[in-house]
Short mmCIF file of C-alpha atoms and ligand atoms in Angstrom, two decimals:
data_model
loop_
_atom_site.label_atom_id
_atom_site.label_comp_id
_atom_site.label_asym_id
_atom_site.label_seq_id
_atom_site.Cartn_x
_atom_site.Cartn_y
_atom_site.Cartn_z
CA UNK A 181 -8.84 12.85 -17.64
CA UNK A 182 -6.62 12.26 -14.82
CA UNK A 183 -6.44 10.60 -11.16
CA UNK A 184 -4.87 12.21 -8.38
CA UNK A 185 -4.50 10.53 -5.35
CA UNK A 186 -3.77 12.04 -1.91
CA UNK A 187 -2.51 9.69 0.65
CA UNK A 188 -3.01 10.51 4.76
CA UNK A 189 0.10 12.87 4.92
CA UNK A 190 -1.16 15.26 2.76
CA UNK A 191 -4.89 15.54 4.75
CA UNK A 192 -3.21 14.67 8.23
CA UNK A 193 -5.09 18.56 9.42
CA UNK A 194 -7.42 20.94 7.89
CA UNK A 195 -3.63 22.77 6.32
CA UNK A 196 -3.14 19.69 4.33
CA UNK A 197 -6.63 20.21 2.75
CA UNK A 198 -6.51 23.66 1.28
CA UNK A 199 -3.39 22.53 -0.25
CA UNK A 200 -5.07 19.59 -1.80
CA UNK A 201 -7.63 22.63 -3.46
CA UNK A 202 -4.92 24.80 -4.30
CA UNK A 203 -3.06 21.37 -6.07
CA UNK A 204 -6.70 20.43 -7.73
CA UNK A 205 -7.08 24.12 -8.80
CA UNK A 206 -3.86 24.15 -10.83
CA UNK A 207 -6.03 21.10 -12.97
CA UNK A 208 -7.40 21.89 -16.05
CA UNK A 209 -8.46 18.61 -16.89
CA UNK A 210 -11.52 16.05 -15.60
CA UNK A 211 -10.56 14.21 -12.18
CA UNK A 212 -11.13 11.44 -9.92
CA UNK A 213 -9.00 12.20 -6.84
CA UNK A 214 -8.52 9.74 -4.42
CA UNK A 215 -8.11 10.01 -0.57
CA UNK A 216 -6.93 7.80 1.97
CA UNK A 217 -7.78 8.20 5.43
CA UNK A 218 -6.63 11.58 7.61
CA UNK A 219 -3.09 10.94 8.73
CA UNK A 220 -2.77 8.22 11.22
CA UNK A 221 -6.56 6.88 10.98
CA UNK A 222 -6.38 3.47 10.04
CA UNK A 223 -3.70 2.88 12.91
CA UNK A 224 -6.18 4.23 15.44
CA UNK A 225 -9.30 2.34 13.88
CA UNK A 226 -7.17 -0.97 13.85
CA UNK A 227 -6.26 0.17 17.93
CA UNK A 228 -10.27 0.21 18.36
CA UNK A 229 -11.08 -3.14 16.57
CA UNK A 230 -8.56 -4.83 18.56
CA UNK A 231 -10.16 -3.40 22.01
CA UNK A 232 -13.21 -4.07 20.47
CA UNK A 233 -13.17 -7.65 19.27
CA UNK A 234 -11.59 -9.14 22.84
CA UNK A 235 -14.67 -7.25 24.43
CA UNK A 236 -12.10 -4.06 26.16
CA UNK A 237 -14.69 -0.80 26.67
CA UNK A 238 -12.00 1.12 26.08
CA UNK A 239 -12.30 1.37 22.30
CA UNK A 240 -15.41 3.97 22.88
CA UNK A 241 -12.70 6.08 24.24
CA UNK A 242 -10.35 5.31 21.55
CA UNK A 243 -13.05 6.25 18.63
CA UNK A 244 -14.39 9.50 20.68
CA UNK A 245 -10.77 10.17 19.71
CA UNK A 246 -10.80 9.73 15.97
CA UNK A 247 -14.08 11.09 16.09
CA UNK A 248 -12.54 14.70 17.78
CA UNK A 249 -9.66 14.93 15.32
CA UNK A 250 -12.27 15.52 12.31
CA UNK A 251 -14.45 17.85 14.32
CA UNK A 252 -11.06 19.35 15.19
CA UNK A 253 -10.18 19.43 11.20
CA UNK A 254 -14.12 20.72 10.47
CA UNK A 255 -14.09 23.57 12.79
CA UNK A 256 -10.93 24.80 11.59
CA UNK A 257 -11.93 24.12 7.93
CA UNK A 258 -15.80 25.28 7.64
CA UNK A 259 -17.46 28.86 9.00
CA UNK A 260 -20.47 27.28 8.24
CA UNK A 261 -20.28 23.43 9.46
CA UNK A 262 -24.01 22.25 9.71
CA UNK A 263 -23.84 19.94 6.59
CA UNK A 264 -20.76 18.47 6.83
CA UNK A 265 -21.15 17.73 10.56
CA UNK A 266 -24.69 15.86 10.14
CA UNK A 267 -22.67 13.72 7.43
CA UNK A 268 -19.67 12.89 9.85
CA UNK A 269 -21.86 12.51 12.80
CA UNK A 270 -24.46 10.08 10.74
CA UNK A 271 -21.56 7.66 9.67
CA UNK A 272 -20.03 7.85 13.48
CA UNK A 273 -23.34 7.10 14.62
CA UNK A 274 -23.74 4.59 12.32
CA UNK A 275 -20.36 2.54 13.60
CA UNK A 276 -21.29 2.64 16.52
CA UNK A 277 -24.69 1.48 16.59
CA UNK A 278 -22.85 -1.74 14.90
CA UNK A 279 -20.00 -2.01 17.55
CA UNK A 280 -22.50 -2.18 20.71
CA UNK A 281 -24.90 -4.79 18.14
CA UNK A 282 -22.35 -7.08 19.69
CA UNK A 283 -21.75 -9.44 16.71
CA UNK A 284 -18.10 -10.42 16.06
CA UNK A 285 -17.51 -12.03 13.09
CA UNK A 286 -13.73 -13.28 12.08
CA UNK A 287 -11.25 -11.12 12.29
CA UNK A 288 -10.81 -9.94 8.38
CA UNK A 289 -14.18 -9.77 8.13
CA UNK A 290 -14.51 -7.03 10.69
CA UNK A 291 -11.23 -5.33 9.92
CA UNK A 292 -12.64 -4.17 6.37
CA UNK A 293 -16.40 -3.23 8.10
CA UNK A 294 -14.96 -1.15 11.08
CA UNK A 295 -10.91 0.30 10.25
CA UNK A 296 -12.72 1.13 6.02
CA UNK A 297 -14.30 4.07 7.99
CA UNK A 298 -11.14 6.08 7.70
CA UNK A 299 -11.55 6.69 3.98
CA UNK A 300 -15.36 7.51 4.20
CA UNK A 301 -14.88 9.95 6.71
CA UNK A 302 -11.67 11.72 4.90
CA UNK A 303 -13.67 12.22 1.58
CA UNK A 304 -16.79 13.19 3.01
CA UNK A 305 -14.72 16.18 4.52
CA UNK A 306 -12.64 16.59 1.57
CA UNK A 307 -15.49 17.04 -0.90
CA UNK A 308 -17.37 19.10 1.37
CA UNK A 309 -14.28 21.72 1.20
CA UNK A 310 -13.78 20.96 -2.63
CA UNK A 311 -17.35 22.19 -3.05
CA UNK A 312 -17.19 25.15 -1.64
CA UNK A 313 -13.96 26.07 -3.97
CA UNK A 314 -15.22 24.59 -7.14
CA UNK A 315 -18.73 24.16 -8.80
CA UNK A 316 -18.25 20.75 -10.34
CA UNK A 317 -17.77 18.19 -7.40
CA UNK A 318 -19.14 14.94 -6.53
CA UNK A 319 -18.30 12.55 -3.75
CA UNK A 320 -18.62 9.05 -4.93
CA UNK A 321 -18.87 6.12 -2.76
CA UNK A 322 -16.56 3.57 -4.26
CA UNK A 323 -18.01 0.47 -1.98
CA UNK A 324 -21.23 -0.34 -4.44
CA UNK A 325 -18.42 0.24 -7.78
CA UNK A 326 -14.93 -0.63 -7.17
CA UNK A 327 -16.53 -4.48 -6.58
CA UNK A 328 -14.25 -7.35 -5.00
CA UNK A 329 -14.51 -10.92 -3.68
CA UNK A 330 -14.62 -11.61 -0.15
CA UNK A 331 -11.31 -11.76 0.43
CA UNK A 332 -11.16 -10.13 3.71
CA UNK A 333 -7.98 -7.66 4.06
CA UNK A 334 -6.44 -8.61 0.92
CA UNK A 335 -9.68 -8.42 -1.69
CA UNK A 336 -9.46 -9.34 -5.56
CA UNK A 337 -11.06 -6.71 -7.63
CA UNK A 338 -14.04 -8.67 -9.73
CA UNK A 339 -12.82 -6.13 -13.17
CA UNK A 340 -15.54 -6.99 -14.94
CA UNK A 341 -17.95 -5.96 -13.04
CA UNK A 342 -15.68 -3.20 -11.47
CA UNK A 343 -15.57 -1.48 -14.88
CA UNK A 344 -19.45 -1.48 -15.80
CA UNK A 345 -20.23 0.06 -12.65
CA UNK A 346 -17.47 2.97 -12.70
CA UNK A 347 -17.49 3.55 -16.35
CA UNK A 348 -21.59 4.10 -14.88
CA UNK A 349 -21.00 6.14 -12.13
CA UNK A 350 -18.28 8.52 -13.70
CA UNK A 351 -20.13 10.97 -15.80
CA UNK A 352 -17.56 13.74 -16.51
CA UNK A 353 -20.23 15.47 -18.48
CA UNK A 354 -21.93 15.67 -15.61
CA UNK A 355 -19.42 16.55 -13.08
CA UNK A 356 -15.82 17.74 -13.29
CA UNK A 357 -13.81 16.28 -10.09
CA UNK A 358 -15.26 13.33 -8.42
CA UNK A 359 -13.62 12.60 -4.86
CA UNK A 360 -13.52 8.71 -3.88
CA UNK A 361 -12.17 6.53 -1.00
CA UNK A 362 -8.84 4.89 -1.59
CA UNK A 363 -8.33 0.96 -0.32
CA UNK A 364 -11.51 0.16 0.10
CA UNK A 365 -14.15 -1.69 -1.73
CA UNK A 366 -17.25 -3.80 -1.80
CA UNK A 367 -18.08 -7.10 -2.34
CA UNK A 368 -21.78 -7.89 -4.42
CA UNK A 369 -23.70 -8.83 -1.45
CA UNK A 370 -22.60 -5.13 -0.07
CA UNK A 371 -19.70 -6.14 2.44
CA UNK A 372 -16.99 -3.55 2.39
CA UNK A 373 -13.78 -5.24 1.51
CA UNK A 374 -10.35 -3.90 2.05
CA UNK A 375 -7.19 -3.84 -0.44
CA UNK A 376 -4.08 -3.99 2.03
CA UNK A 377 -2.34 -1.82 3.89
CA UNK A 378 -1.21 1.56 2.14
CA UNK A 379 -3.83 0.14 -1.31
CA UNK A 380 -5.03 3.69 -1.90
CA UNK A 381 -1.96 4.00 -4.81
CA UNK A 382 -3.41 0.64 -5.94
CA UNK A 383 -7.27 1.73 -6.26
CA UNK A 384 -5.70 4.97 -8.18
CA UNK A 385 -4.37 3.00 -10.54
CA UNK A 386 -7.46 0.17 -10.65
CA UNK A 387 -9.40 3.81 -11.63
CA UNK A 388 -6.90 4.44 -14.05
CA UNK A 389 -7.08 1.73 -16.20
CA UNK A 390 -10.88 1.36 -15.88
CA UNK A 391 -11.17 5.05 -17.25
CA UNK A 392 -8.36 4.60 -19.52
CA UNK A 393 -6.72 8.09 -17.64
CA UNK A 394 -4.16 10.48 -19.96
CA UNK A 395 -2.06 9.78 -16.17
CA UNK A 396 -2.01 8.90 -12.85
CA UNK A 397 -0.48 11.19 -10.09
CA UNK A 398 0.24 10.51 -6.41
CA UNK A 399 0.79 13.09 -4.11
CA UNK A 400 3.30 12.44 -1.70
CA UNK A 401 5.95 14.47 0.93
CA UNK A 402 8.38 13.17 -0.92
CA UNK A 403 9.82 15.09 -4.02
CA UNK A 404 9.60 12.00 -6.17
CA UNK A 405 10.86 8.65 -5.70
CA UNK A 406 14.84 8.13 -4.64
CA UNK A 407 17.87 5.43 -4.90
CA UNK A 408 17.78 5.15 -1.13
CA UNK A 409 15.69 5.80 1.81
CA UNK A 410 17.54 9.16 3.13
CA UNK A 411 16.77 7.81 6.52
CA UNK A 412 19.54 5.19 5.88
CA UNK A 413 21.68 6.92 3.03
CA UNK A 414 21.20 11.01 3.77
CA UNK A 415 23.05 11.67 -0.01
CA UNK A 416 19.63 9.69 -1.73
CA UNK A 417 19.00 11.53 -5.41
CA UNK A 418 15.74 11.69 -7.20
CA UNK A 419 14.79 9.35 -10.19
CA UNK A 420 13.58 11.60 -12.69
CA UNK A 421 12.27 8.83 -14.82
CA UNK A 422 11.98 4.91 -14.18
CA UNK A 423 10.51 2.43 -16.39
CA UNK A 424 7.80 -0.10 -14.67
CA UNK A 425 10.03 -2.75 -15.03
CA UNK A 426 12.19 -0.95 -12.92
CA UNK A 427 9.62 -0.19 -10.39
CA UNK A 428 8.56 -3.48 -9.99
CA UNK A 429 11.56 -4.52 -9.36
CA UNK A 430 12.22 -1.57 -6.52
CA UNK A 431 8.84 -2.17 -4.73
CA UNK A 432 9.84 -6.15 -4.88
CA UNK A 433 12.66 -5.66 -3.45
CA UNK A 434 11.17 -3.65 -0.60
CA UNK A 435 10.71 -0.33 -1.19
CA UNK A 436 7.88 1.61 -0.23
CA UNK A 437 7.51 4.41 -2.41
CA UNK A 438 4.19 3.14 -3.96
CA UNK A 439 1.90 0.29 -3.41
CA UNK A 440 3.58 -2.96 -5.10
CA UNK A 441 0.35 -3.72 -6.80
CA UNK A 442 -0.19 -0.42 -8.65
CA UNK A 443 2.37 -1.04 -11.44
CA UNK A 444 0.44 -3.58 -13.40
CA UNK A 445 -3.21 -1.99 -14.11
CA UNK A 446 -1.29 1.35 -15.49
CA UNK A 447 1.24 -0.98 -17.42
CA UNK A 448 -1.50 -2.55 -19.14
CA UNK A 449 -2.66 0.12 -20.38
CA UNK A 450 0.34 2.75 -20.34
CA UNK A 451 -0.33 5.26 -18.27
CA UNK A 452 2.56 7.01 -16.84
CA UNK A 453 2.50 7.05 -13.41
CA UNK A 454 3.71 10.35 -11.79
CA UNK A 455 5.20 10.61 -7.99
CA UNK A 456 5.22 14.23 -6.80
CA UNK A 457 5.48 16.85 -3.91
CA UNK A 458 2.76 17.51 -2.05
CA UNK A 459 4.89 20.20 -0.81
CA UNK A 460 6.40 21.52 -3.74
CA UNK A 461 3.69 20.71 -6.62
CA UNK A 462 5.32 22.75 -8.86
CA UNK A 463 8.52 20.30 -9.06
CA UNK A 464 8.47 17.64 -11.50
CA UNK A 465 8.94 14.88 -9.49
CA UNK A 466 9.71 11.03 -11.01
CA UNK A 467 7.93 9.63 -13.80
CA UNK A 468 7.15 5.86 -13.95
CA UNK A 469 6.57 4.91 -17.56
CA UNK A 470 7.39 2.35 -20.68
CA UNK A 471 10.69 2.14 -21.15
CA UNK A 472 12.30 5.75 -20.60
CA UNK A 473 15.45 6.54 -22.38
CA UNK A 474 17.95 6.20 -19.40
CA UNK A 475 20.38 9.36 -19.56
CA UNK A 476 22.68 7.55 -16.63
CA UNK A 477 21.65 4.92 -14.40
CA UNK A 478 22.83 5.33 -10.68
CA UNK A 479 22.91 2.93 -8.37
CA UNK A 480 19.56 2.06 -6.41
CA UNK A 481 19.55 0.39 -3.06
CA UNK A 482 17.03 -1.04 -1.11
CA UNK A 483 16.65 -2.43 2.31
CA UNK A 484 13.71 -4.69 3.44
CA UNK A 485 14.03 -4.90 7.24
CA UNK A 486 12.75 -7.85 9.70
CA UNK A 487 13.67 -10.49 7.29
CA UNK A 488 14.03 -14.23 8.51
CA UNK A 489 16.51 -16.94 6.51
CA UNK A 490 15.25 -20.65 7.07
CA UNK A 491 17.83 -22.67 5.89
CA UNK A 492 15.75 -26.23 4.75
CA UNK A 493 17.64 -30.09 4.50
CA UNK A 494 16.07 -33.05 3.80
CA UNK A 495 16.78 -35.36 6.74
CA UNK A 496 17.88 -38.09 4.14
CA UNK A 497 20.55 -36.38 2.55
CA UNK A 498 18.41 -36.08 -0.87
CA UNK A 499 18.67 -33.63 -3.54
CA UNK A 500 16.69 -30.30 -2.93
CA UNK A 501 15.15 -30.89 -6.68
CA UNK A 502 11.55 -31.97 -8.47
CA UNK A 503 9.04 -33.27 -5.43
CA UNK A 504 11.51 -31.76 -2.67
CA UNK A 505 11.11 -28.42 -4.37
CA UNK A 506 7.66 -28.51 -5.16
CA UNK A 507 6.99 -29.56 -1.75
CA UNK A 508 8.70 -26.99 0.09
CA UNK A 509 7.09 -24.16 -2.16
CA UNK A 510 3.79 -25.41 -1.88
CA UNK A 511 4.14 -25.08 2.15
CA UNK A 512 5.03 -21.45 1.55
CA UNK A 513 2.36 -20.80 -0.76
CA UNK A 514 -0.27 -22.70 1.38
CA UNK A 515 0.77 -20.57 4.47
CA UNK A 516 0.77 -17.27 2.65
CA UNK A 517 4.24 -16.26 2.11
CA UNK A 518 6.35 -14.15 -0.34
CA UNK A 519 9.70 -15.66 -0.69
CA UNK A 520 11.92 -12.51 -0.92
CA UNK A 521 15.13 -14.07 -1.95
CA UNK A 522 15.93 -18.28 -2.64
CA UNK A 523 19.61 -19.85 -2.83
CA UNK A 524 19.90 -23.38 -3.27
CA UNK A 525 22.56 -26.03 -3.39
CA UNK A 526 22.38 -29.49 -3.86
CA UNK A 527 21.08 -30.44 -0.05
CA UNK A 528 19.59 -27.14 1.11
CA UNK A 529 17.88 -24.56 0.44
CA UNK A 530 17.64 -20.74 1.75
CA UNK A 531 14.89 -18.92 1.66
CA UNK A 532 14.77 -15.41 3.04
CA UNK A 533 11.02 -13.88 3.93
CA UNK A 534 9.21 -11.12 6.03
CA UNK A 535 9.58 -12.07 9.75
CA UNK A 536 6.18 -12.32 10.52
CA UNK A 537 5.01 -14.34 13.57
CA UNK A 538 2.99 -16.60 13.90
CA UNK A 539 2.75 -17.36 10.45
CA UNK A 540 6.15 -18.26 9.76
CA UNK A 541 6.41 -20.54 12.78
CA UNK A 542 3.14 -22.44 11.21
CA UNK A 543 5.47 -22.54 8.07
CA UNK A 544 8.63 -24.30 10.05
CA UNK A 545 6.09 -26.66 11.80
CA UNK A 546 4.84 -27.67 8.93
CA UNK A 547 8.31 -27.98 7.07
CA UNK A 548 9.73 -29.82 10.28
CA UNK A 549 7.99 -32.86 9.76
CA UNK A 550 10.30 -34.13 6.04
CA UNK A 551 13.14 -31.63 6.46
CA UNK A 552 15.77 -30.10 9.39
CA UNK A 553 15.38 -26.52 9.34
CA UNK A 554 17.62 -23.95 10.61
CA UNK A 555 16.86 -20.79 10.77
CA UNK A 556 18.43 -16.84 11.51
CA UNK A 557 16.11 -14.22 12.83
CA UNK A 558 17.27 -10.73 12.69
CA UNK A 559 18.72 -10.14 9.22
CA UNK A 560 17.92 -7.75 6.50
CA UNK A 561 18.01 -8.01 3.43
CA UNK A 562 19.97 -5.52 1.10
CA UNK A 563 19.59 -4.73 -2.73
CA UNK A 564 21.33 -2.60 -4.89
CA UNK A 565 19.85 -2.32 -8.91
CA UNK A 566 22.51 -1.21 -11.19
CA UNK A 567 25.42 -1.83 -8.67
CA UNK A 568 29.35 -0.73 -8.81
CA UNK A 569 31.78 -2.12 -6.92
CA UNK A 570 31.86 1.02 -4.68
CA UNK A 571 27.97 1.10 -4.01
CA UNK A 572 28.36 -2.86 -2.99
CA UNK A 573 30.89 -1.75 -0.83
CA UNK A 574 29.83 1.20 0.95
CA UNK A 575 26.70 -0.82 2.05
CA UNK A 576 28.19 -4.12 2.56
CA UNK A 577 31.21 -2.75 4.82
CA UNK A 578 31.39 -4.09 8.26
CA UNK A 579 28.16 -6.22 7.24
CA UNK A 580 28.31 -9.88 8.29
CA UNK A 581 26.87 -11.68 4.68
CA UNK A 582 24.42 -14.83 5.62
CA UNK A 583 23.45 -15.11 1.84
CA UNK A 584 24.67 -12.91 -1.08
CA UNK A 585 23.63 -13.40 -4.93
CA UNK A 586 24.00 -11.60 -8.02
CA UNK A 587 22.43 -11.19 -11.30
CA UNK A 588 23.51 -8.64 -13.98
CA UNK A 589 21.04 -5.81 -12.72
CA UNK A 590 21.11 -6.86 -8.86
CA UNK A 591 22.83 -7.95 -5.92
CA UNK A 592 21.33 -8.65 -2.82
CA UNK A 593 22.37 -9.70 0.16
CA UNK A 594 21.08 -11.13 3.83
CA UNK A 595 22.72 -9.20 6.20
CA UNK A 596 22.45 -9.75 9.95
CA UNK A 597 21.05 -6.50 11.33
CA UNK A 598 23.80 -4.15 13.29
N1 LIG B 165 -5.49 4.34 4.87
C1 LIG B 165 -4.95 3.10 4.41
C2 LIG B 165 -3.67 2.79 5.14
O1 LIG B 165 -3.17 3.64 5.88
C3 LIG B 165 -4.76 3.06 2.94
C4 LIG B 165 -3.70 4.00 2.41
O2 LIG B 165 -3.24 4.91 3.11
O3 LIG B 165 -3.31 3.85 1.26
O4 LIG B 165 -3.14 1.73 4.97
MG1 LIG B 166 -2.92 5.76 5.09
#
């Protein structure tokens, strides 16, 4: 047994899909694939809830749009269309009869009922095409079994109850491949709930360790995962193998190869995770998995971009120690942020975090009223696992250093941006 998941490169157009059935027909074995919404969906739905929610007509406009890129992909996909249209047209209708209702709840709230959409639109046509390749196919919806709290945007999966519905609905006696939504969820009163942007790796893997999966495959247009981004270093290699520690580590320190979250669930239970080609499926891509034997480590470097340093002083010269610390902690925990990097010294403290507005100007409000704080916009931060002195160098050169720290395995360092 085995999950696939496709993410919304590989179904951006009806192309995409036939090479998700030629991928699934190479599979001997019982699957759950997972898909994430066609290509740029959720971007457009989040365009329409924003029109939508300060009352702009517009967003009909916007969603006639989404809704004529998957008649565009149905036409080119089906000869004969009548059952798959009725589906995609029902669930169209079905958002829009609640748009022009005219109830706006909070923002989160409506996020996860409107922009979750994506994902049930993307399997309904991917299952519909599966179908007519193989005998065995069901689509399932994963909004009454993959069951959350009501954390809005950012849900908790409720595992308990999470694993007595799917081990319920999953029947591979009954059916071979079963075709789900990634990201999404439900809550038990039957709100759809959302798992953060890009979660589709993460419900692969929440699958995964509910069905206790032989492994876990993502299909991406990337050969595998590499050392760099080649947008910033063209010479990037592929990691054959990394160990989750490893990957942990990477998607900490800002990379975006897979969903942070979906290391855990598989580590639990040791399921290699595999990162492959969507393009070239017959390549073996990068293993994640416990402990691989390391033939050579190479250098891996990271950069997280639109990073923000606050620099915090108590105003009475005092230690930054016991309640100071605890104090300024608790501010970033209470406004919801991941500290990326800390450096302290015996009157300040630096803390570097994602640059996101307004939240981190609540943060320095709130911090304002014990402590001074200073603080540099426009700075990235840099990593680099496994470092040499000539891979600190060739990405440090020229660079003017705000903070720079080192432990055995990493360096980092906050940069300003060039
Ligand atoms: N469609 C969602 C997003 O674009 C989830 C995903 O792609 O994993 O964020
Ligand atoms: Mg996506």
């Amino acid at each position: 047994m085995k999950i696939y998941k496709f993410g919304g490169a590989s179904v951006k157009d009806a192309e995409g899909i036939r090479n998700l059935a030629k991928i699934v027909s190479g599979e001997s074995d019982d699957l759950v694939i997972v898909v994430s919404a066609f290509g740029k969906t959720t971007n457009a739905l989040e365009i329409v809830l924003k029109a939508w929610l300060v009352g702009d007509s517009t967003y009909e406009v916007l969603l006639d749009k989404v809704y004529e890129n998957h008649q565009s992909v149905i036409n080119e996909l089906f000869t004969n269309r009548n059952s798959v249209k009725c589906k995609i047209d029902d669930s169209f209708a079905y958002l829009k009869e609640y748009l022009m209702s005219g109830k706006k709840g909070d923002y989160d709230f409506e996020y996860d009922q409107i922009v979750s959409y994506g994902e049930i639109w993307s399997t309904i046509i991917v299952a519909e095409h599966l179908s007519t390749c193989f005998h065995d196919t069901e689509w399932l919806d994963i909004r009454g079994n993959l069951l959350t709290d009501d954390r809005f945007r950012n849900a908790n999966v409720l595992w308990n109850e999470s694993t007595n519905r799917i081990k319920r609905a999953i029947d591979f006696d009954r059916t071979k491949i079963y075709i789900t939504q990634g990201f999404i969820g439900g809550t038990v009163v039957g709100h759809t709930t959302t798992l953060g942007r890009e979660g589709s790796d993460y419900t692969a893997a929440i699958l995964g360790n509910i069905l206790d999966v032989e492994s876990v495959v993502v299909w991406k247009d990337v050969p595998g995962i590499l050392n760099a981004d080649p947008k910033w270093l063209p010479d990037a290699q592929k990691l054959d193998e990394i160990s989750y520690k490893e990957a942990v580590e990477m998607t900490f320190s800002g990379a975006k190869v897979i969903h942070p979250k979906t290391i855990k669930p598989l580590h639990n239970k040791n399921i290699p995770l595999y990162v492959k080609s969507f393009l070239t499926p017959g390549e073996k891509g990068t293993v994640i998995k416990v402990d691989p034997v390391l033939k050579k480590t190479i250098p891996v470097f990271i950069k997280k971009e639109d990073q923000i340093l606050i620099s915090i002083l108590p105003k009475d010269f005092s230690f930054v120690m016991g309640e100071n610390l605890s104090r300024i902690f608790y501010s970033f925990m209470k406004h919801g942020i991941k500290v990326n990097l800390v450096e302290a010294s015996a009157v300040s403290i630096n803390v570097c975090v994602d640059d996101e507005r307004p939240i981190v100007d609540a943060l320095i409000s709130d911090l304002k009223t014990e402590y001074s704080t200073i603080y540099n916009e426009n700075t990235e931060m840099l990593s680099v696992r496994h470092y040499t002195p000539e891979a600190l160098e060739r990405i440090t050169k020229n660079r003017e250093i705000l903070v720079e720290q080192r432990t055995r395995n990493t360096a980092r360092f906050v940069v300003r941006k060039e």
